[in-house]
Structure formats: structure tokens, C-alpha cells
Coordinates of C-alpha atoms and ligand atoms in Angstrom, one line a residue:
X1 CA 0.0 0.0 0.0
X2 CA 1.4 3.4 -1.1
X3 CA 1.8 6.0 1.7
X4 CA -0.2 8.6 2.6
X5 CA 2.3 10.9 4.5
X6 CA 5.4 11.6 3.3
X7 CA 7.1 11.5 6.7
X8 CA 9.4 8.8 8.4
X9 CA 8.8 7.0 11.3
X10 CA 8.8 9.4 14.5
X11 CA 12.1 8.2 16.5
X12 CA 13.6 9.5 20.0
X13 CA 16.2 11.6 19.3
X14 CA 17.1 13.1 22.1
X15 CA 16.8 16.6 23.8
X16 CA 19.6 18.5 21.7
X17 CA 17.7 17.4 18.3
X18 CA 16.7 19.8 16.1
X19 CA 14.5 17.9 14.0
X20 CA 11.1 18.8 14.3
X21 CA 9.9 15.4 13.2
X22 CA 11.9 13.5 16.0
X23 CA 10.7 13.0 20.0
X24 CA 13.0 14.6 22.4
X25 CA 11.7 13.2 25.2
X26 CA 9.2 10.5 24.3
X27 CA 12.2 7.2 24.3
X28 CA 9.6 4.3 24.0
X29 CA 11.6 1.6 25.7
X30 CA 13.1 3.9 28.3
X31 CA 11.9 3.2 31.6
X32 CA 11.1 5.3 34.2
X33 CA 10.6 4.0 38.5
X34 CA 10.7 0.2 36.4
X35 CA 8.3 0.5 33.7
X36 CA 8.7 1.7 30.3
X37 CA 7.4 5.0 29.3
X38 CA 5.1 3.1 26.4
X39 CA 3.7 1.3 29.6
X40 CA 3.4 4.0 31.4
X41 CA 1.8 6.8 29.2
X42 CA -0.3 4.3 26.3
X43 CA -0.9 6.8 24.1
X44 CA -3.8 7.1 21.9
X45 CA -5.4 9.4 19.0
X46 CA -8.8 9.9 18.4
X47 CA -10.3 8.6 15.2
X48 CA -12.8 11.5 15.4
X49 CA -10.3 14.8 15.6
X50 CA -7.5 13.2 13.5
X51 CA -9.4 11.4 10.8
X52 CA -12.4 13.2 11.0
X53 CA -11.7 17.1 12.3
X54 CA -11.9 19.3 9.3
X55 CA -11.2 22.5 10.9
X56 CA -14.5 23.9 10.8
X57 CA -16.0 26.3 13.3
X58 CA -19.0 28.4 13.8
X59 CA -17.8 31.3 11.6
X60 CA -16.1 29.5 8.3
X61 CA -15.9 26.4 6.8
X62 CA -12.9 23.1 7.5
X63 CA -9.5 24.4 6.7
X64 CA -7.9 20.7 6.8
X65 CA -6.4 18.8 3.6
X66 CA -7.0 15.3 3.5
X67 CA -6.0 14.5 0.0
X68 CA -7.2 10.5 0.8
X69 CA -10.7 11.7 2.1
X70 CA -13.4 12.2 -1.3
X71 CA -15.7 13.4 1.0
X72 CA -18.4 10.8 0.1
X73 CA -20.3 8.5 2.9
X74 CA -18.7 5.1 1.1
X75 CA -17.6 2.2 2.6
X76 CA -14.9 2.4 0.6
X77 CA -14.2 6.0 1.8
X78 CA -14.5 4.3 5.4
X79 CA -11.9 2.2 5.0
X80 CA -9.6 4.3 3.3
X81 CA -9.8 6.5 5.9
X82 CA -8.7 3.1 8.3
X83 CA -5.2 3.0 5.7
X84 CA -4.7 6.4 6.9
X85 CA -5.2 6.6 10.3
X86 CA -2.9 3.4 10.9
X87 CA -0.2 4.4 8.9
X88 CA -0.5 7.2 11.0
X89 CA -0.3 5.1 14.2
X90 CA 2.5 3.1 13.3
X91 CA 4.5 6.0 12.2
X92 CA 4.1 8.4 15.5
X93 CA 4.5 5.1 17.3
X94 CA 1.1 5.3 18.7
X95 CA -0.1 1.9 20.5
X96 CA -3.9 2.9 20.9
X97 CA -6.8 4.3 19.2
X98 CA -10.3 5.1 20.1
X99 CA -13.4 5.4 18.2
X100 CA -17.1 6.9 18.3
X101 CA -19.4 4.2 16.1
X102 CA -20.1 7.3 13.8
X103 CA -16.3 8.3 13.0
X104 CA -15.5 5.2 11.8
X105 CA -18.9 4.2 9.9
X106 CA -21.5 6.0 8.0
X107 CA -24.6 6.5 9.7
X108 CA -27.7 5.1 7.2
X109 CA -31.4 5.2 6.3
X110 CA -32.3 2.2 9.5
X111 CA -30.7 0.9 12.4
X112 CA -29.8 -2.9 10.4
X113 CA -28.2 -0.8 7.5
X114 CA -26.2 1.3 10.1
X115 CA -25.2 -1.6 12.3
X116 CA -24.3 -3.5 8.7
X117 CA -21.2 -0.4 7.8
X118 CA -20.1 -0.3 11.5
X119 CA -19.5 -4.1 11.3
X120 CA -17.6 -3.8 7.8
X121 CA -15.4 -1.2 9.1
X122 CA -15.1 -3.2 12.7
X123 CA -13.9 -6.2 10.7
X124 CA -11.4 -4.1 8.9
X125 CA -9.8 -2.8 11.6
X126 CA -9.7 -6.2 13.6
X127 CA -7.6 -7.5 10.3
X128 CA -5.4 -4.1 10.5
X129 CA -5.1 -3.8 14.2
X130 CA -3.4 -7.7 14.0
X131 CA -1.7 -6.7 11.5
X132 CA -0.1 -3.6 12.9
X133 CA 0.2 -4.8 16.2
X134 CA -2.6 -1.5 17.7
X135 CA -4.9 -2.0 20.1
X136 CA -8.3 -0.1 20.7
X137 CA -8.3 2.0 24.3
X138 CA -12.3 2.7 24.3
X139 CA -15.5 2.5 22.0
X140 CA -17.9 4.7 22.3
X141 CA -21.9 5.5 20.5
X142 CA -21.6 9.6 19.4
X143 CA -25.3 10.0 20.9
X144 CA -25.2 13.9 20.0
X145 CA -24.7 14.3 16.3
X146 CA -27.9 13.2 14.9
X147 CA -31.1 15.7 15.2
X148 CA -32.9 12.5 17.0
X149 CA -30.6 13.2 19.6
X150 CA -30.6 17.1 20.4
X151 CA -33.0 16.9 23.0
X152 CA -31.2 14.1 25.0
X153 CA -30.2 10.2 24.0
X154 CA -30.4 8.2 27.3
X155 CA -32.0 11.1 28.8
X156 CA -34.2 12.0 25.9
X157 CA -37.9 13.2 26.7
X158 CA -39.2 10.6 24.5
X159 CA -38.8 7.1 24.3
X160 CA -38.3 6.1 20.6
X161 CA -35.0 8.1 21.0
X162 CA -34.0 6.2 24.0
X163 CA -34.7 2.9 22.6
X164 CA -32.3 4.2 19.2
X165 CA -30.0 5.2 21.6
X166 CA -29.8 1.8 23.2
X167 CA -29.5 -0.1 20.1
X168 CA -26.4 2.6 19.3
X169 CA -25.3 1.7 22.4
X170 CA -25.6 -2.6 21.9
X171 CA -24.1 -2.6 18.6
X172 CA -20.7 -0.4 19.6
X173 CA -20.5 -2.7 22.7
X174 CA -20.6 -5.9 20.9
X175 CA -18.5 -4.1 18.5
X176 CA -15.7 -2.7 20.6
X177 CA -15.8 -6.7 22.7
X178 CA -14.8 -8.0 19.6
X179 CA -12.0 -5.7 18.9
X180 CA -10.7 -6.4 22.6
X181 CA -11.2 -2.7 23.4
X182 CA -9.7 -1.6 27.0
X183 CA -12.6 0.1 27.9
X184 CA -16.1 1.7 26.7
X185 CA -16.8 5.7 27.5
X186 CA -20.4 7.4 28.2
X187 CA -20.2 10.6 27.1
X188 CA -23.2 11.9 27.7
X189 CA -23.0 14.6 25.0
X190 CA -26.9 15.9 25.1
X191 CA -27.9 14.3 28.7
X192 CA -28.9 17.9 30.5
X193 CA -30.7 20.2 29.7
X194 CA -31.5 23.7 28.0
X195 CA -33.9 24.8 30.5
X196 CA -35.7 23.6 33.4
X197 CA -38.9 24.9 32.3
X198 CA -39.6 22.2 30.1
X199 CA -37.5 19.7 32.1
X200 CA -38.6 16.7 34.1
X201 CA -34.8 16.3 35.5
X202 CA -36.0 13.6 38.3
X203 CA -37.3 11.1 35.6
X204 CA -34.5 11.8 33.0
X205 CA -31.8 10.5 35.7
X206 CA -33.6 7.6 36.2
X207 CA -34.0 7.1 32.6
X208 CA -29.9 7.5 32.3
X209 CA -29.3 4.9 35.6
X210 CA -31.9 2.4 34.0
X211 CA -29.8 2.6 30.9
X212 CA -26.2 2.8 32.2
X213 CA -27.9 -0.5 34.2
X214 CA -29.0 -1.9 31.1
X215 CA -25.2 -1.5 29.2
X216 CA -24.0 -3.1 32.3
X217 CA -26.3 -6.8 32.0
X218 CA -25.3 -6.7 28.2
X219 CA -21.3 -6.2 28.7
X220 CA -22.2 -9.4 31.2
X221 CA -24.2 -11.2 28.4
X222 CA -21.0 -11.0 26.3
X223 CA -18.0 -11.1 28.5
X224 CA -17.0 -7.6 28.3
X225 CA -13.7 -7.6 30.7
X226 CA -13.0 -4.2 29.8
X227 CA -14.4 -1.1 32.9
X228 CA -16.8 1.3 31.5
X229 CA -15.9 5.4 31.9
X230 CA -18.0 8.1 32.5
X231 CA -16.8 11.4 31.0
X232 CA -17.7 14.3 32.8
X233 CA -18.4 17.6 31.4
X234 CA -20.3 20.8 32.9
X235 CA -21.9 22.5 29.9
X236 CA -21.0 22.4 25.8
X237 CA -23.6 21.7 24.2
X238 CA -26.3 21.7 27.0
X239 CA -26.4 24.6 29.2
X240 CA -25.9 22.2 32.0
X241 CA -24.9 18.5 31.2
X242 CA -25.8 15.9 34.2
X243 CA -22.4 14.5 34.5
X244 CA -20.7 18.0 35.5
X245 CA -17.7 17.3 36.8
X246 CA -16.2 14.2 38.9
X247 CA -17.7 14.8 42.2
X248 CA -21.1 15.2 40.5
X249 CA -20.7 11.8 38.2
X250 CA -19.8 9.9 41.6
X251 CA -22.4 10.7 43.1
X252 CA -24.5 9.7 40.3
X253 CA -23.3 6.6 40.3
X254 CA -23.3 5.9 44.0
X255 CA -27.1 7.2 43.8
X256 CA -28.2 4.3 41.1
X257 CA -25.8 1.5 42.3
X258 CA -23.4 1.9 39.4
X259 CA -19.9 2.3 41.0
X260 CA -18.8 -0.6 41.0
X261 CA -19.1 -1.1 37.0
X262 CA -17.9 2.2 36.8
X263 CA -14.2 4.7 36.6
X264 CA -14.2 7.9 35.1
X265 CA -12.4 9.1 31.9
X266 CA -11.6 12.8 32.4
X267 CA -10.7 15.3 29.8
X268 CA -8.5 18.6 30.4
X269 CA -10.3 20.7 28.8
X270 CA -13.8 19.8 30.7
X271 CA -12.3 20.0 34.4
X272 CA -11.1 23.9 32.9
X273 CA -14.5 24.3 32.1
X274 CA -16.3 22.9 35.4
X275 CA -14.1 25.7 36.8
X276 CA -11.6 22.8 38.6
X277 CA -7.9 22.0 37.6
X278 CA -7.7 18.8 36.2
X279 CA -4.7 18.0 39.0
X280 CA -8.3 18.4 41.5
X281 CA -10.4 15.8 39.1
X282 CA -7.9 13.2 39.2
X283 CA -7.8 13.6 42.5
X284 CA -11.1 13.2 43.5
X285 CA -11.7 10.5 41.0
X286 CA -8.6 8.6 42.3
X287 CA -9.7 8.8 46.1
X288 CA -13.0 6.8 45.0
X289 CA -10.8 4.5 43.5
X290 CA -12.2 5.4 40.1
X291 CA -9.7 6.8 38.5
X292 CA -10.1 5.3 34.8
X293 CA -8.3 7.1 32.0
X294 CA -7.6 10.4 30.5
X295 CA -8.6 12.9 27.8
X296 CA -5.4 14.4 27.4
X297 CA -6.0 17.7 26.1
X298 CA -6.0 21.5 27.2
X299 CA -8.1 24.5 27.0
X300 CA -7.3 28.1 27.0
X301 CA -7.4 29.6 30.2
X302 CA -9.2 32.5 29.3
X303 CA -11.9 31.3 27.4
X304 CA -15.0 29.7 28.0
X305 CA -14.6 27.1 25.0
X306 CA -13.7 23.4 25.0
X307 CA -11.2 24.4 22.4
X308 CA -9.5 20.7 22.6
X309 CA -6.1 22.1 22.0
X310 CA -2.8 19.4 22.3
X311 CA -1.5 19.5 25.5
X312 CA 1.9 21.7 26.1
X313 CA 1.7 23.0 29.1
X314 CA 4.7 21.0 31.0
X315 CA 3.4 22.1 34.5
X316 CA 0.1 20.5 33.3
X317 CA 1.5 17.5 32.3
X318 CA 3.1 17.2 35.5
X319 CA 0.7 17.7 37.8
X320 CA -1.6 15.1 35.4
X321 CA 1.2 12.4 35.9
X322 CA 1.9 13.3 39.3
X323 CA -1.4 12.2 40.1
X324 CA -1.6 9.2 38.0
X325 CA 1.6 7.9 39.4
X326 CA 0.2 8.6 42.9
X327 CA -2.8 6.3 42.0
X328 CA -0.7 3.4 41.2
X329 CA -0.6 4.1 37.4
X330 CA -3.0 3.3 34.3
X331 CA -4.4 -0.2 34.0
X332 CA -6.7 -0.5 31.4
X333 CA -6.9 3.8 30.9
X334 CA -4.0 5.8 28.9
X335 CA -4.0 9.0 27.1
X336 CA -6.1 9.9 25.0
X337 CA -5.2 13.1 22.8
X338 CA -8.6 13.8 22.8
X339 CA -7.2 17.2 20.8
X340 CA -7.6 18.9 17.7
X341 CA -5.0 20.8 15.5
X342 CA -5.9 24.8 15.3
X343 CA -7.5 25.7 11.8
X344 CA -4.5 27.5 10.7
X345 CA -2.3 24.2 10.9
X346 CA -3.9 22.5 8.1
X347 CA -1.8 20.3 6.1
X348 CA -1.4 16.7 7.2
X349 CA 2.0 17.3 8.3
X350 CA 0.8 18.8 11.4
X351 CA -0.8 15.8 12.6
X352 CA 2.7 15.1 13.4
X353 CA 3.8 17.9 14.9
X354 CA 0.8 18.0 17.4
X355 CA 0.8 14.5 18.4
X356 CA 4.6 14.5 18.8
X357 CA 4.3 17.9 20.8
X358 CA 1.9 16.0 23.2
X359 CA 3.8 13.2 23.6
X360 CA 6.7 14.8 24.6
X361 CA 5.2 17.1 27.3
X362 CA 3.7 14.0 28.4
X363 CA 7.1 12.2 28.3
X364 CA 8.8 14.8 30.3
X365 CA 5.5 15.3 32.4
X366 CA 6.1 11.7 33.3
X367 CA 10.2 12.1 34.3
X368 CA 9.5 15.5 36.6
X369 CA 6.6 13.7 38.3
X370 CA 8.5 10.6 39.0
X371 CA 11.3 12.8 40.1
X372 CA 9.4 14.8 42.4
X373 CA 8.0 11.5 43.7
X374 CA 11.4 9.9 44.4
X375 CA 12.6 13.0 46.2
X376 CA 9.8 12.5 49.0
X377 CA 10.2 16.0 50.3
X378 CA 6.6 16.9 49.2
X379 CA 5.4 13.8 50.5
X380 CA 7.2 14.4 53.4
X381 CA 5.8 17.4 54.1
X382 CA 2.3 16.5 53.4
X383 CA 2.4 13.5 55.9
X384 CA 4.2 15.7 58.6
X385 CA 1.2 17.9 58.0
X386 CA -1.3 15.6 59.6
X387 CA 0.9 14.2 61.7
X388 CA -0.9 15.2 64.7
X389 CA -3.7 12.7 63.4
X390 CA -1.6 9.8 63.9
X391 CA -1.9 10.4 67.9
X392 CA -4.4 8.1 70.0
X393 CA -6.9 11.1 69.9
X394 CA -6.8 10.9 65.7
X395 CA -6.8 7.6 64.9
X396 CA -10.2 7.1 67.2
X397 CA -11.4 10.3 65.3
X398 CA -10.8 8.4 61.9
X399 CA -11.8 5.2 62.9
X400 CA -15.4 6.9 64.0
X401 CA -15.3 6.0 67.5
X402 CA -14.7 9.5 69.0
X403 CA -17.1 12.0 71.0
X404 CA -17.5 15.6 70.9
X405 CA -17.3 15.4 74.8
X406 CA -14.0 13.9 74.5
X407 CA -12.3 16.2 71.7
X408 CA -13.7 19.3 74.3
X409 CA -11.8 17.3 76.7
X410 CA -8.6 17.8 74.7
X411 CA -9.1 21.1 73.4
X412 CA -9.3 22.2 77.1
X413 CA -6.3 20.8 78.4
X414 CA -4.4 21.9 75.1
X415 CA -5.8 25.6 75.3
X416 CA -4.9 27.4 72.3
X417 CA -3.6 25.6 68.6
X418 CA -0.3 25.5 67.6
X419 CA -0.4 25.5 63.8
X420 CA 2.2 25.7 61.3
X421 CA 3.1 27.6 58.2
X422 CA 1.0 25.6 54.7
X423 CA 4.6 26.7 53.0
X424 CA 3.1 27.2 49.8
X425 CA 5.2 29.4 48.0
X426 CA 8.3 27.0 48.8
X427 CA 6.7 23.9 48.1
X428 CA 5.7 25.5 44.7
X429 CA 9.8 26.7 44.1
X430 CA 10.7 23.1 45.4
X431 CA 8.3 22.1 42.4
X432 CA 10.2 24.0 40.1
X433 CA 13.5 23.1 41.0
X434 CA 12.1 19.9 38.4
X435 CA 10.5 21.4 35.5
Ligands
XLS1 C1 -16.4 16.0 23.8 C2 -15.9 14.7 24.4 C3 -15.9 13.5 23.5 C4 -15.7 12.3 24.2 C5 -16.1 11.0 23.5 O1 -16.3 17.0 24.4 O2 -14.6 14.9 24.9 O3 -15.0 13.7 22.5 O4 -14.4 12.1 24.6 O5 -17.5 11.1 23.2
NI2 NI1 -13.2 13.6 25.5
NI3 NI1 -13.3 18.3 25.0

């Protein structure tokens, strides 16, 4: 097969390179605390922003050349587009992909005819995937493209949508089982709402927890290992979106009995726009043991947009991997670039530039986190913060089986708190003394 790009395959070359088209930081087969940076990181690109972006926004028309696309709604087109985006893969060294049914298949006139083109793209990947040695990180259904869809899918006012929306939902499970996907996202891309006024929010929840229940006794029916993600998001498109942010998806799914089926898959960009760092949503996600996988993208801080940019930001990065490593590291989640070029870098080329620009700031993300890890001062001085809990007094506090009668007891006899400086600023310097 003749190549699309007319580029070599990315390799490491080091931090002194000066070739754009070569990592400086992203070494594979290095390790890093035991485990090789591929192991660590799994990278993966989006079928629908690299194959399928075209640039377009709400004021002009796609900027991007994609000389193999003919724009048509073929099968043939389909699996071109497949040829692409695994050369693509295989030359950014790129070990996972991800998918939303529609990306990868043309959507048709009935659900069978639909169903028919995802399962002759599905078959075409399973043959490339083997042959290329790529595996799929999640599957998803796009429940938010179609018209059906803009008033809700799973939490649609009608039930004809729901019921579409389920058979989406069936067919890109059974489809992402058979290409031993990692993992299957919900991203509940119209599940809010435009206004209350004409909103019965109560009953659409329980439509959603019925449904996410549902998806759960049909990954049993066919042996679905893989977790399933929530993503959250606050708003974009709906003025408010029901999975908001991390704290707001947990409790979700501790209200309908889900969270044991469930992790979260959290995206840059949507923390930024729920108003929380994304250092705070892998926190909180991590502490209720849910932390899944990532979105790895970024948004621009002064601007209400999810503008998907490729993440560059090395204190970002940083603080992402700090927290990942703190959580014990991915299992079946990696990093998803969930990330789009910006309209003015159109040619095909920049693919390559954006990926590799993630990767690295991922790669040295990875290094300064570790570092900072290893060097235990922070740690250090986080457990020496709370060392006072470790008394007789604190551990019956934490274990529940204190009084208020007998903490007066102790504040009494201690009088006033001594407390000690939180040391901000030079924990932030000591931070920098890495990056
Ligand atoms: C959109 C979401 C979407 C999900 C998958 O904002 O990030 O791309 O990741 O449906
Ligand atoms: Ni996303
Ligand atoms: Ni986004």
C-alpha cells in the first residue's frame, strides 16, 4: 500500500535534536521508577479529531487537507480513511486508538443498514489492528450528532430516542468486545438540559441509571472484561450537562448502584471548564478508587470554550502524571489526545507535529513527576502535615469511635492551637526546582 504521509517514522532523538519530526523526550523503551514510558503513558489518537476534524467552526468552513478523504459516505471511503489513520499510528509510534461508532462508519437510512457499515469497518480494523500490532483503548456510540438526539439520548424526553439510543449503544458494545477494546466511554454529550422549564430532570436520571444499568447486564451477556468510563463535562452543548464534573458523576453513580461497573475518563479541557484544575479531578476521581483514563487535552485559560487544543503545558503535564503515578498508574486507561490541530495548521503534516508535541510534554511530564515522587520531600511534608492525626486522639477520630465530649476534653487541656506555616510558596519553588 502506497503511503499517505510523506514522513518517516517518528524516532527518539534526544533533547539536543533539532528535527522537528523526531521525539526529544518520548524514548519508548526507556523506563522510568521500572516500567517503560510506552507502559506508562499508552498513548492514543482519536479517530474523530485526526481522521475526521476538518477545521471547521462556527464562523467559516474546514480548513484541513486530507487529500485521501473524497468526502463521500462510502464504505470504501470508510476504510480508506482506516489505511490512513494506521499508517498514521504506526509511524508516530502510537499503540492505541479510540473510536465513536459514527467516525468510523456511515450512519444510514435504518438501524440494520447502520449496524451492517459499522461491522464492515469493525472487521477491517480487527484485520489491521493484528496486523499492525494497535490496540483499541475505548469505544464509544456519538449520541449527539444526529437531530434525534438534540434533546437528550439516554435522557431523551421521548422514548423512541431512548430505545435508538440503546440499540447505538448494543451494537458499539458488541463491537468494541470484539476488537478487545480496554474500555467503553459514556459521554453523555446531550444528557442535560436547555432549561428547566420544560424539564422533568428527576425522571431523566432515572432514565440514564436504568440505561447505564441496562449497558451493564449486556457487557455481562457478552464477557466484556473491559471497565466502563463516565466522562464528565459541565456544559457544551447543553447549558448544563448531568455528568458536571467528577464529584457530580460519583455521586451519580453511587445514587443508582453503578460504582462498581464504573471509573471515570476525564478530559482537560472539561475540568477547565467545570471551573476545577484537572490536578483536582484526578484527585477526587482517584480517592473513589475510580480513576479510569484520561482525555489528554487543554483549553485556553481565558476562554469559555472546549477548544481541545494538544497538551503543552509542562506544569500540566506534570501535575496530570503526578497524580496518576500517585494512583498506582494506568491499568486499562492511557492518554487519549482527545485534541484537535488549530484551523491554521492544516496540512497533514501537522498531525505530526501535534501528536509529537503531546507526547513529549507528556514524556517529560512523566520524568519530573516521578522525580518529584522519588525526592519525597513533598510527600514528606504532606504527611508531617497531619501528623498530629496519627496520635491516639486521631486515629479514634478516623476510625469513628470518638465524641465531641471527648475532643472538648482535649481542646481544654491543650488551650490554644499551635499551627504551622501551609509553606506554599516554597513547596511551589521546590516544584520548580524539576521542571
Ligand atoms: C467531547 C468529548 C468527546 C468524548 C467522547 O467534548 O470529549 O470527544 O471524549 O465522546
Ligand atoms: Ni473527550
Ligand atoms: Ni473536549
Amino acid at each position: 500500500m502506497a503511503d499517505f504521509f510523506d514522513v518517516p517514522q517518528i524516532q527518539f532523538e534526544g533533547s539536543k535534536s533539532r528535527n522537528p519530526l523526531a521525539f526529544k523526550h518520548y524514548n519508548p523503551e526507556e523506563t522510568v521508577g521500572g516500567k517503560t514510558m510506552r507502559e506508562h503513558l499508552r498513548f492514543a489518537s482519536p479517530f474523530w479529531h485526526t481522521m475526521r476534524g476538518t477545521g471547521a467552526d462556527p464562523f467559516g468552513v474546514g480548513t484541513m487537507q486530507m487529500p485521501w478523504d473524497d468526502g463521500s459516505d462510502s464504505i470504501e471511503n470508510a476504510l480508506r480513511r482506516v489505511d490512513v489513520f494506521f499508517e498514521f499510528l504506526n509511524k508516530c509510534q502510537i499503540d492505541f486508538y479510540c473510536w465513536h461508532d459514527r467516525d468510523i462508519a456511515p450512519e444510514r437510512g435504518t438501524i440494520s443498514e447502520s449496524h451492517a457499515a459499522l461491522g464492515e469497518v469493525v472487521d477491517y480494523l480487527e484485520k489491521l489492528q493484528a496486523e499492525h500490532g494497535k490496540k483499541l483503548l475505548w469505544g464509544t456510540a456519538c449520541l449527539f450528532g444526529h437531530p434525534r438526539y438534540g434533546q437528550g439520548a439516554a435522557t431523551s424526553p421521548y422514548l423512541d430516542v431512548y430505545a435508538y439510543a440503546a440499540a447505538q449503544v448494543r451494537k458499539a458494545l458488541e463491537c468494541t468486545n470484539r476488537l478487545g477494546g480496554e474500555g467503553y466511554v459514556f459521554w453523555g454529550g446531550r444528557e442535560g438540559y436547555s432549561t428547566l422549564i420544560n424539564t422533568n430532570m428527576k425522571k431523566e436520571l432515572d432514565h440514564l441509571g436504568a440505561f447505564l444499568h441496562m449497558a451493564v447486564d449486556y457487557k455481562k451477556e457478552i464477557g466484556f472484561k473491559g471497565p466502563f468510563y463516565i466522562e464528565p463535562k459541565p456544559q457544551e452543548p447543553t447549558t448544563h450537562q448531568y455528568d458536571s464534573d467528577a464529584a457530580a458523576c460519583l455521586n451519580f453513580l453511587r445514587e443508582y448502584g453503578l460504582m462498581e461497573h464504573f471509573k471515570l475518563n476525564l478530559e482537560t479541557n472539561h475540568a477547565t471548564l467545570a471551573g476545577h484544575t484537572m490536578q483536582h479531578e484526578l484527585r477526587v476521581a482517584a480517592d473513589a478508587g475510580a480513576l479510569g483514563s484520561v482525555d489528554a487535552n487543554e483549553g485556553t485559560a481565558n476562554c469559555g470554550w472546549d477548544t481541545d487544543e494538544f497538551p503543552t503545558d509542562l506544569y500540566l503535564t506534570t501535575s496530570v502524571m503526578y497524580e496518576v503515578l500517585r494512583a498506582g498508574g494506568f491499568t486499562t486507561g492511557g492518554l487519549n489526545f482527545d485534541a484537535k490541530r488549530r484551523r491554521d495548521s492544516f496540512e497533514p503534516l501537522d498531525l505530526f507535529h501535534a501528536h509529537i508535541a503531546g507526547m513529549d510534554t507528556f514524556a517529560r511530564g512523566l520524568k519530573i513527576a516521578h522525580a518529584i515522587i522519588e525526592d519525597g520531600r513533598l510527600d514528606d511534608f504532606v504527611t508531617q502535615r497531619y501528623a498530629t492525626w496519627d496520635s491516639d486522639l486521631g486515629k479514634k477520630v478516623e476510625s469513628g469511635k470518638a465524641s465531641l465530649a471527648e475532643l472538648e476534653a482535649h481542646a481544654i487541656a491543650k488551650g490554644e492551637p499551635n499551627i504551622q506555616s501551609g509553606r506554599q510558596e516554597m513547596l511551589e519553588a521546590l516544584v520548580n526546582q524539576f521542571i
